[in-house]
PDB file of N, CA and C in Angstrom:
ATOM      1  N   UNK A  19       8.380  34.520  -1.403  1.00 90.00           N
ATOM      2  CA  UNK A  19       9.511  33.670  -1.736  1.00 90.00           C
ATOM      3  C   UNK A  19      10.494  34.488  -2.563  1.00 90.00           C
ATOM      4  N   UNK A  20      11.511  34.524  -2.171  1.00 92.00           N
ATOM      5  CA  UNK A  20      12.672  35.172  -2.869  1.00 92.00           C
ATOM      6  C   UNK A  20      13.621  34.126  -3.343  1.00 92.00           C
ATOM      7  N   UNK A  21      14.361  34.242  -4.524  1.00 95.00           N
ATOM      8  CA  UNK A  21      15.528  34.050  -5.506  1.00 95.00           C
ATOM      9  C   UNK A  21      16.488  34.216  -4.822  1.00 95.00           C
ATOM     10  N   UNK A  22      17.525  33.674  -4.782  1.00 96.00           N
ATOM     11  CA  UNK A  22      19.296  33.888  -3.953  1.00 96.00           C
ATOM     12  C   UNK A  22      19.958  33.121  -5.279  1.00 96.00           C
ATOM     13  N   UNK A  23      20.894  33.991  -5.724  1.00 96.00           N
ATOM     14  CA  UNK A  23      22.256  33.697  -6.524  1.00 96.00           C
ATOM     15  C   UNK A  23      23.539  33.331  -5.237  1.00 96.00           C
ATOM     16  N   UNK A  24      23.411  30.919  -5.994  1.00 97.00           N
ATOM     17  CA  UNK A  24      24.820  30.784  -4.592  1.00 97.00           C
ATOM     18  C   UNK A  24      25.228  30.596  -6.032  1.00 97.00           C
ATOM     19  N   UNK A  25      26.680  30.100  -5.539  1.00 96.00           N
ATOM     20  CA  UNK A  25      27.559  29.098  -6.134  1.00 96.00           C
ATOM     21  C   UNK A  25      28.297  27.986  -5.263  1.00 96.00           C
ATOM     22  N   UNK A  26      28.111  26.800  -5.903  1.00 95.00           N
ATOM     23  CA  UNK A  26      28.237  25.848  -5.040  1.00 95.00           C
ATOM     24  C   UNK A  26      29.499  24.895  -6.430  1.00 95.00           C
ATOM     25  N   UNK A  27      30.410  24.650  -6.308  1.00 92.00           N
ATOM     26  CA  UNK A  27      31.776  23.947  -6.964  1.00 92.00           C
ATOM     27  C   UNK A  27      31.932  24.465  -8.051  1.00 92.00           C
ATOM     28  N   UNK A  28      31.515  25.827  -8.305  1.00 92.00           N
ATOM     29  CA  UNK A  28      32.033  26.556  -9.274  1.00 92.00           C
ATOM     30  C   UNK A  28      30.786  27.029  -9.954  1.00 92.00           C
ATOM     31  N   UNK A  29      29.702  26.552  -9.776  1.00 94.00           N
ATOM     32  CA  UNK A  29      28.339  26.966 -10.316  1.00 94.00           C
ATOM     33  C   UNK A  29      28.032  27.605 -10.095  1.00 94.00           C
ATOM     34  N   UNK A  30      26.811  28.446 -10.396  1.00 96.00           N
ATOM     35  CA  UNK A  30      25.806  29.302 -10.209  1.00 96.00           C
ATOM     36  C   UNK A  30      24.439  29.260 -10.052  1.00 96.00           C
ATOM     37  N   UNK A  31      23.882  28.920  -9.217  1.00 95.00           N
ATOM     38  CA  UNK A  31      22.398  28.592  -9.109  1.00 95.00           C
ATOM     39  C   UNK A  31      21.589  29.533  -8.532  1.00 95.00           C
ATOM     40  N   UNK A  32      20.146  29.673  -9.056  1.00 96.00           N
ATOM     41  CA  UNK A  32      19.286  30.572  -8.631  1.00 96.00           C
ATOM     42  C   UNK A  32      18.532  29.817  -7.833  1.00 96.00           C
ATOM     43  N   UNK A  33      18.635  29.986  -6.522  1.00 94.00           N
ATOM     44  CA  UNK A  33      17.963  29.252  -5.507  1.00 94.00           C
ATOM     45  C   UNK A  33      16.581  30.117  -5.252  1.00 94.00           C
ATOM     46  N   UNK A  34      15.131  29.296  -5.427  1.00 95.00           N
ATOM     47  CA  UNK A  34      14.150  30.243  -4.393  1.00 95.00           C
ATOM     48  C   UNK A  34      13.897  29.535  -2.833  1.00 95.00           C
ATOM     49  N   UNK A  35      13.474  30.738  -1.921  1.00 95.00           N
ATOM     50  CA  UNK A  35      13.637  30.173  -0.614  1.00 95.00           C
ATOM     51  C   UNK A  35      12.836  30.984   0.515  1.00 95.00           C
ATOM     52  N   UNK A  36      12.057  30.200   1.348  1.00 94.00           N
ATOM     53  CA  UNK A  36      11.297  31.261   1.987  1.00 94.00           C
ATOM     54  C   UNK A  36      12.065  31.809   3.328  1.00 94.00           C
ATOM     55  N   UNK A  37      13.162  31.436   3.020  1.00 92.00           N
ATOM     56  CA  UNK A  37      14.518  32.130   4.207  1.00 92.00           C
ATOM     57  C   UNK A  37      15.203  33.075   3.988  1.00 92.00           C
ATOM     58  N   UNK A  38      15.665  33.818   4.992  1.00 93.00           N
ATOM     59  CA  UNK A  38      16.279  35.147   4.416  1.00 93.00           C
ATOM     60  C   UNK A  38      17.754  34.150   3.563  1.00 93.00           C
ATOM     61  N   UNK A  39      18.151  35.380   3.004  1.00 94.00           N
ATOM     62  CA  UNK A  39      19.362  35.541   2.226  1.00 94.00           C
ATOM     63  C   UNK A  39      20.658  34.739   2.773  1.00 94.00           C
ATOM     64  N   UNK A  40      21.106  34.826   4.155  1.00 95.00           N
ATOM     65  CA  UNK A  40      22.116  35.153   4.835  1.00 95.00           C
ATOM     66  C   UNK A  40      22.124  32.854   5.505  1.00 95.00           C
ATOM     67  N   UNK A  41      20.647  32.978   5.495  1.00 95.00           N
ATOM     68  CA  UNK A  41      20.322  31.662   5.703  1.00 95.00           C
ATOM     69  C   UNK A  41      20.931  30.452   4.589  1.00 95.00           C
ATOM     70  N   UNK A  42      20.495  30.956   3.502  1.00 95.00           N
ATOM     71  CA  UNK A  42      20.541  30.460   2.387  1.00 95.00           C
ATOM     72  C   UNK A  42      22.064  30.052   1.665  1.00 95.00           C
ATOM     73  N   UNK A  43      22.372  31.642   2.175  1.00 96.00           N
ATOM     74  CA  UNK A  43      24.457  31.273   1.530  1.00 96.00           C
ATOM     75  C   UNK A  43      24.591  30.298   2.336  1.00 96.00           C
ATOM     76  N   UNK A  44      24.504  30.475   4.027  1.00 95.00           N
ATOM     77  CA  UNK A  44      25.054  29.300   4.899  1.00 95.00           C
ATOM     78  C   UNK A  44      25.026  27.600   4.207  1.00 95.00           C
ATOM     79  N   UNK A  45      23.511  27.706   4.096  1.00 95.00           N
ATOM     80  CA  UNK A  45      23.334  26.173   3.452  1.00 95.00           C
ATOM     81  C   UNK A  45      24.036  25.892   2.422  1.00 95.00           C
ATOM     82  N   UNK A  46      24.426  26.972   1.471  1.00 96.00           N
ATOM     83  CA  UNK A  46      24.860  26.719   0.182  1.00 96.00           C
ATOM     84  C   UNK A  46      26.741  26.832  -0.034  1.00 96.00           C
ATOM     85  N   UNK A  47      26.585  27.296   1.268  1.00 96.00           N
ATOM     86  CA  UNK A  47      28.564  26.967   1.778  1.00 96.00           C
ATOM     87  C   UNK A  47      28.586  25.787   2.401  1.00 96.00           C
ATOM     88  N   UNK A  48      27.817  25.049   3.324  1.00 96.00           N
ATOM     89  CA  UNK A  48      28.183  23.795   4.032  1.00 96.00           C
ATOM     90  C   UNK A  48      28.063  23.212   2.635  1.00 96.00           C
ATOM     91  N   UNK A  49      26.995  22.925   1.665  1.00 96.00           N
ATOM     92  CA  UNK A  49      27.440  21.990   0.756  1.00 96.00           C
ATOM     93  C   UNK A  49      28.173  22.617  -0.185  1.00 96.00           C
ATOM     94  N   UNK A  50      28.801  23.474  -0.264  1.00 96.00           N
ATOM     95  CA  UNK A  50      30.275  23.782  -1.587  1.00 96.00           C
ATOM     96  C   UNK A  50      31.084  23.176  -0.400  1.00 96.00           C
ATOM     97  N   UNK A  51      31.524  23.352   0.397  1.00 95.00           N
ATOM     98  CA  UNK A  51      32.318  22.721   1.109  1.00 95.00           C
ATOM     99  C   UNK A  51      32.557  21.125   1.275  1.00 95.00           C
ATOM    100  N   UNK A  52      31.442  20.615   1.262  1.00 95.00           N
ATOM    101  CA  UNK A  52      30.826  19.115   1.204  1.00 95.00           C
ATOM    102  C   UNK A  52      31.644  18.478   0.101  1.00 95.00           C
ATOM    103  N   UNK A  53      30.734  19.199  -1.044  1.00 94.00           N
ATOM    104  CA  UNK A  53      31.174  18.474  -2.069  1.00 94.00           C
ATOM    105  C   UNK A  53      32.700  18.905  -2.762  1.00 94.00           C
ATOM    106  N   UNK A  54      33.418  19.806  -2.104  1.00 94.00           N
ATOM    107  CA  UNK A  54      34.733  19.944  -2.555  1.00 94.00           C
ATOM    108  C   UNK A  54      35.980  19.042  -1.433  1.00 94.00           C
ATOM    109  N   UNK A  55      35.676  18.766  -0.290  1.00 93.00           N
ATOM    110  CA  UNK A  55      35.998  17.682   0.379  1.00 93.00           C
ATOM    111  C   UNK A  55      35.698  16.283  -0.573  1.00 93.00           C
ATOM    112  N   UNK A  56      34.398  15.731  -1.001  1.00 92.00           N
ATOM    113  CA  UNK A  56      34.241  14.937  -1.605  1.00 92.00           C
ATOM    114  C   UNK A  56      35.141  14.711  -2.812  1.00 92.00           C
ATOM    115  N   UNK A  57      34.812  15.792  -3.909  1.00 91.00           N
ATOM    116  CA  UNK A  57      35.578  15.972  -5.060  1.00 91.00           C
ATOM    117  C   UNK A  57      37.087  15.948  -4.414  1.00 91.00           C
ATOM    118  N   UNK A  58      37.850  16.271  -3.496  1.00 91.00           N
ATOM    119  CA  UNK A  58      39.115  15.842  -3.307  1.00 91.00           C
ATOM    120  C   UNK A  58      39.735  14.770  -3.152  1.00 91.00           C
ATOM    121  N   UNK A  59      38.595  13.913  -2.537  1.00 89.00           N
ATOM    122  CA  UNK A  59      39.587  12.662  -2.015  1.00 89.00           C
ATOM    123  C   UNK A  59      39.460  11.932  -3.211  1.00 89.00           C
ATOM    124  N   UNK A  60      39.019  12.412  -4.459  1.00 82.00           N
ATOM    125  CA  UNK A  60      38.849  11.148  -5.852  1.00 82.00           C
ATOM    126  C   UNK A  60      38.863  12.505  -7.208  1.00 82.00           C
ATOM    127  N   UNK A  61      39.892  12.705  -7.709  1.00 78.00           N
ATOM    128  CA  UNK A  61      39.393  13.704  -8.458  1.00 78.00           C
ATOM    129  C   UNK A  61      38.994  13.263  -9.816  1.00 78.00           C
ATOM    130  N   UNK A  62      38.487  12.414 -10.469  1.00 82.00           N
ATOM    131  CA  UNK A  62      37.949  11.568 -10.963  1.00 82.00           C
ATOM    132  C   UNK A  62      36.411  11.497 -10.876  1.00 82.00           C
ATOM    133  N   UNK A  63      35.791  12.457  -9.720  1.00 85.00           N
ATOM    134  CA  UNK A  63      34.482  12.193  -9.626  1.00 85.00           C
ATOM    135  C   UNK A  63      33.568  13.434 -10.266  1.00 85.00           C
ATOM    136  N   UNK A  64      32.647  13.090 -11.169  1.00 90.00           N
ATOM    137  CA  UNK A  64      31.714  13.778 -11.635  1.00 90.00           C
ATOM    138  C   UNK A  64      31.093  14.483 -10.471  1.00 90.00           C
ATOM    139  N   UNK A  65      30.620  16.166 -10.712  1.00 89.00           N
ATOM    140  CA  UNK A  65      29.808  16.362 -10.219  1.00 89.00           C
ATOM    141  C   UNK A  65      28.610  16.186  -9.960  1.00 89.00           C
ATOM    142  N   UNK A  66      27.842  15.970 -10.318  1.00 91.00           N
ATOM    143  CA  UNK A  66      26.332  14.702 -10.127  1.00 91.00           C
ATOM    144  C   UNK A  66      26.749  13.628  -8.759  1.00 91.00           C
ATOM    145  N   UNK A  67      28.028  13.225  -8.935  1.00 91.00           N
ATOM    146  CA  UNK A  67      28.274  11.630  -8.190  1.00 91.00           C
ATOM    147  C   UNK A  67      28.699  12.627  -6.404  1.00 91.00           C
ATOM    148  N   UNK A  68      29.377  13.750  -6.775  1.00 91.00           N
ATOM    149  CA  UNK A  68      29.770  14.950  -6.050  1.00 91.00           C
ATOM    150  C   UNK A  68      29.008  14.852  -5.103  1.00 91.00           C
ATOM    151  N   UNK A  69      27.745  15.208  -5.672  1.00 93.00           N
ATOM    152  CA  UNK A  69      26.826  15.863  -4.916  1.00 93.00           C
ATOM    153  C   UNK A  69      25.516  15.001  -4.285  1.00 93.00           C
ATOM    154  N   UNK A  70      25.728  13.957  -5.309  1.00 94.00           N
ATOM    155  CA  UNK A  70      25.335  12.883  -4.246  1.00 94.00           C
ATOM    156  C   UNK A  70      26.274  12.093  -3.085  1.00 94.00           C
ATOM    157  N   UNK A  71      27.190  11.911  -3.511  1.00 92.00           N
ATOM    158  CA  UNK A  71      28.123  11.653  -2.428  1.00 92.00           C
ATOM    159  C   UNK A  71      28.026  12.737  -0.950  1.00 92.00           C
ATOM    160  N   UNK A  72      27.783  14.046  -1.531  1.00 94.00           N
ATOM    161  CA  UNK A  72      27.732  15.157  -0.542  1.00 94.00           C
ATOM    162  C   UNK A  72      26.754  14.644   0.665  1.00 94.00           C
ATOM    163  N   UNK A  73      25.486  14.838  -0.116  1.00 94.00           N
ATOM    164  CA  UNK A  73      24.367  14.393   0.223  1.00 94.00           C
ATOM    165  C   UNK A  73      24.039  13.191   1.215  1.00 94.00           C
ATOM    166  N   UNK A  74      24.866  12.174   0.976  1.00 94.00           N
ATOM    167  CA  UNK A  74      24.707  11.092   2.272  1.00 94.00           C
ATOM    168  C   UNK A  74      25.709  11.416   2.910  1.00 94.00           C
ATOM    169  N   UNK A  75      26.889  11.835   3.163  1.00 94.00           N
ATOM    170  CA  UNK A  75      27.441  12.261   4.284  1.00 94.00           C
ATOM    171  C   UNK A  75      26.462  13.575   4.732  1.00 94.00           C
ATOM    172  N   UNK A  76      25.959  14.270   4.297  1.00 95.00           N
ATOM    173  CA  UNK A  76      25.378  15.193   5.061  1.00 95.00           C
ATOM    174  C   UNK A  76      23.986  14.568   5.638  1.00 95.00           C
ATOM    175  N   UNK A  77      23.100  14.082   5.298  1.00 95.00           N
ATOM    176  CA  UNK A  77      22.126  13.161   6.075  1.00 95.00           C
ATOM    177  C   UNK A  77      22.488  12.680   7.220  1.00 95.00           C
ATOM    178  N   UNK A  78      23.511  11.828   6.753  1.00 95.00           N
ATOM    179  CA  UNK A  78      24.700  11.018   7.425  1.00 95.00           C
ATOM    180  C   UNK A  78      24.510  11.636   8.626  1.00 95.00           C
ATOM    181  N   UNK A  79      25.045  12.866   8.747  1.00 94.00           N
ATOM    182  CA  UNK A  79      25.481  13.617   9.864  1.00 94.00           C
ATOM    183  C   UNK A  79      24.530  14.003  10.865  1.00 94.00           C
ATOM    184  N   UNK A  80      23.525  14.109   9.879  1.00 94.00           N
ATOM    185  CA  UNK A  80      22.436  14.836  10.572  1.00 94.00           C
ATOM    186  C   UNK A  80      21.675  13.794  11.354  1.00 94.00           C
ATOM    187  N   UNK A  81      21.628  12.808  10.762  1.00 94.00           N
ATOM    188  CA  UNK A  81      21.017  11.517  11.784  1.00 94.00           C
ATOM    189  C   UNK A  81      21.833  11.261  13.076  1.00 94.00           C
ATOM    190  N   UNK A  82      22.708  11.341  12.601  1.00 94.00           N
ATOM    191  CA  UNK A  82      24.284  10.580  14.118  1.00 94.00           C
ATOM    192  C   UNK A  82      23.492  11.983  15.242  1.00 94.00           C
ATOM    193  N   UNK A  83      23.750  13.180  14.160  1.00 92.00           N
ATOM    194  CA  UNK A  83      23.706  14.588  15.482  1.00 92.00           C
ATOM    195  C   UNK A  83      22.107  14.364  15.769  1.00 92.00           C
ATOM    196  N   UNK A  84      21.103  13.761  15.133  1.00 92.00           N
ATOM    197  CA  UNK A  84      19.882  13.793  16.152  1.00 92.00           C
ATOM    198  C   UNK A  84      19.328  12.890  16.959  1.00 92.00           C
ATOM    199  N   UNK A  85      20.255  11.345  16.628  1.00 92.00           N
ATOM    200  CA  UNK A  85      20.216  10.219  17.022  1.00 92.00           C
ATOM    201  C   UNK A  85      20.754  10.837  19.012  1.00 92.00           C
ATOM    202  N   UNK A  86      21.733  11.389  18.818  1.00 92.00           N
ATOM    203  CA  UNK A  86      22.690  11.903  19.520  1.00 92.00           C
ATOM    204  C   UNK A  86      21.921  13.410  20.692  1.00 92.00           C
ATOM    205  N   UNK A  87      21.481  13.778  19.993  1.00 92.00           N
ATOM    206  CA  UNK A  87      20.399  14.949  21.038  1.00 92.00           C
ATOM    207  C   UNK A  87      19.032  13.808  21.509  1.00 92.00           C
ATOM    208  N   UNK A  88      18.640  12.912  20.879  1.00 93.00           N
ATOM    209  CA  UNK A  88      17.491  12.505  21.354  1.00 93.00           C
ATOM    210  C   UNK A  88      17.850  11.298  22.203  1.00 93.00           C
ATOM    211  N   UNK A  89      18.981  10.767  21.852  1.00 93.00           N
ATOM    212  CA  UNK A  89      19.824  10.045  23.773  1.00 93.00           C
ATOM    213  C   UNK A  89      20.005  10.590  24.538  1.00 93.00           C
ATOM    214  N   UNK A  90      20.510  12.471  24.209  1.00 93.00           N
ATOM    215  CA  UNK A  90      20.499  13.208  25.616  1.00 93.00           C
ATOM    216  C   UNK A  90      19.376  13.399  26.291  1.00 93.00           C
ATOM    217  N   UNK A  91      18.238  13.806  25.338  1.00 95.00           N
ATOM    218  CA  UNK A  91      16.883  14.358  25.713  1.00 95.00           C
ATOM    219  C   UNK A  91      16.424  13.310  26.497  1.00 95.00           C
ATOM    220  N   UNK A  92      16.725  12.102  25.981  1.00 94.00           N
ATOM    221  CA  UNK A  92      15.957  11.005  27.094  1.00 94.00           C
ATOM    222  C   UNK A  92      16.784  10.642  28.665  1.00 94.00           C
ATOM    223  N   UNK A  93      18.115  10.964  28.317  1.00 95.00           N
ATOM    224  CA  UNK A  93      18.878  10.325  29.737  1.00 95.00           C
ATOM    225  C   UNK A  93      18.400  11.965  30.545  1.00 95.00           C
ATOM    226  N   UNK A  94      17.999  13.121  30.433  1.00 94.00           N
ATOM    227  CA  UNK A  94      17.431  14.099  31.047  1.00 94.00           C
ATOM    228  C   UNK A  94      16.604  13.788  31.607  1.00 94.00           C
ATOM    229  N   UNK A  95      15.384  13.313  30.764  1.00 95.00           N
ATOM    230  CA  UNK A  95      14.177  13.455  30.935  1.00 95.00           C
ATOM    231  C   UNK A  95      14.018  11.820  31.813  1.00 95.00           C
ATOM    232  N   UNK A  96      15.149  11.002  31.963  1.00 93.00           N
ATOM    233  CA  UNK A  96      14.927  10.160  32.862  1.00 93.00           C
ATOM    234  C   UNK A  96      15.799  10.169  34.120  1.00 93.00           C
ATOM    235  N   UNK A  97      16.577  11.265  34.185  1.00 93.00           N
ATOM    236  CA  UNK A  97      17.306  11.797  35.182  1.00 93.00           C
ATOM    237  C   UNK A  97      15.919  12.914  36.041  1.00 93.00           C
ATOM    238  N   UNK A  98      15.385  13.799  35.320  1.00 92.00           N
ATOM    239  CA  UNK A  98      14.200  14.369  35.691  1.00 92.00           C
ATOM    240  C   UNK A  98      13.049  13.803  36.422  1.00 92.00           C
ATOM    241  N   UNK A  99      12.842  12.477  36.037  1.00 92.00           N
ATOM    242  CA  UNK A  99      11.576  11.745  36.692  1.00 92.00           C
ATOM    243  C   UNK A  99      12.162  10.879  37.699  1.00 92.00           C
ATOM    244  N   UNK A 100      13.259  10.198  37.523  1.00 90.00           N
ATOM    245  CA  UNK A 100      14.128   9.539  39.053  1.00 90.00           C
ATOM    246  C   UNK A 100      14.021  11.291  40.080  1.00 90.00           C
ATOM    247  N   UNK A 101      14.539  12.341  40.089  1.00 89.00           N
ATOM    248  CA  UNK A 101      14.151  13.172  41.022  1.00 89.00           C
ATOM    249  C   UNK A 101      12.863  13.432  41.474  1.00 89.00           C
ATOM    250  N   UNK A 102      11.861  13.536  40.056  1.00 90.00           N
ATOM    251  CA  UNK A 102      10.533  13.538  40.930  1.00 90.00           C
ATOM    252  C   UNK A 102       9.966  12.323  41.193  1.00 90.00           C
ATOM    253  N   UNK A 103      10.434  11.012  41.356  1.00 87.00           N
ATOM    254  CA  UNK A 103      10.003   9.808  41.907  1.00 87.00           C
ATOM    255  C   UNK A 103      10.548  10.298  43.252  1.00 87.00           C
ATOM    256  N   UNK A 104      11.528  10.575  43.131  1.00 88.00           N
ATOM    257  CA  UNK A 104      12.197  10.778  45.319  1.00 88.00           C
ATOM    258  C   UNK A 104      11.487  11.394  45.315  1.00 88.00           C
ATOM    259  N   UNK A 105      11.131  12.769  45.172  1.00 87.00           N
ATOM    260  CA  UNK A 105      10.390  14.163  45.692  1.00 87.00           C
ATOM    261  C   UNK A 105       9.186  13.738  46.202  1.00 87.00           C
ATOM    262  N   UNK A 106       8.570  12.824  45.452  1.00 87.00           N
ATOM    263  CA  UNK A 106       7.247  12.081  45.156  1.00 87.00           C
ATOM    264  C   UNK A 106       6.949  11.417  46.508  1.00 87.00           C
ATOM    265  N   UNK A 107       7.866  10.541  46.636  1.00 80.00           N
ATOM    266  CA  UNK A 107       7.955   9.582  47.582  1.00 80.00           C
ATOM    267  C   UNK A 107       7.787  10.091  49.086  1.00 80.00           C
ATOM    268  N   UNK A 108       8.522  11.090  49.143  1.00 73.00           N
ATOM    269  CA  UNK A 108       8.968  11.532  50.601  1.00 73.00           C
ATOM    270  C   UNK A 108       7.402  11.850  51.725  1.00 73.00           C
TER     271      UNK A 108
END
């Protein structure tokens, strides 16, 4: 496990992580990004509220995008078995 120095809304955090380095900034730029979108539309908002705010839009997202692959995976995988029902049949 290795240590990574991000900064995420002006901070500095010593992250440990069993991912390389390069992994780690990524994650730690989608949420500086997150929460500086957030912190914009209210500048009034504590960081704590920031970063929870961050935090359910990013869940958020991640549910819609897997909700969203696992409707594709199924209209495939039932596009897949209507072909091998014909194939089947013949």
């Amino acid at each position: 496990m290795e240590t990574y120095k991000v900064k995420i809304l002006g901070s500095e955090y010593n992250i440990k992580a069993d991912r390389d380095g390069e992994h780690v900034s990524r994650v730690a730029t989608i949420v500086d990004q997150r929460m500086r979108e957030v912190s914009a539309r209210s500048q009034s908002v504590s960081t704590g509220r920031a970063a929870v705010l961050a935090c359910l839009s990013l869940v958020d997202e991640y549910l819609t995008r897997s909700q969203e692959e696992t409707d594709r995976v199924r209209q495939r995988v039932g596009k897949l078995i209507e072909k091998l029902e014909s194939v089947l049949e013949r």
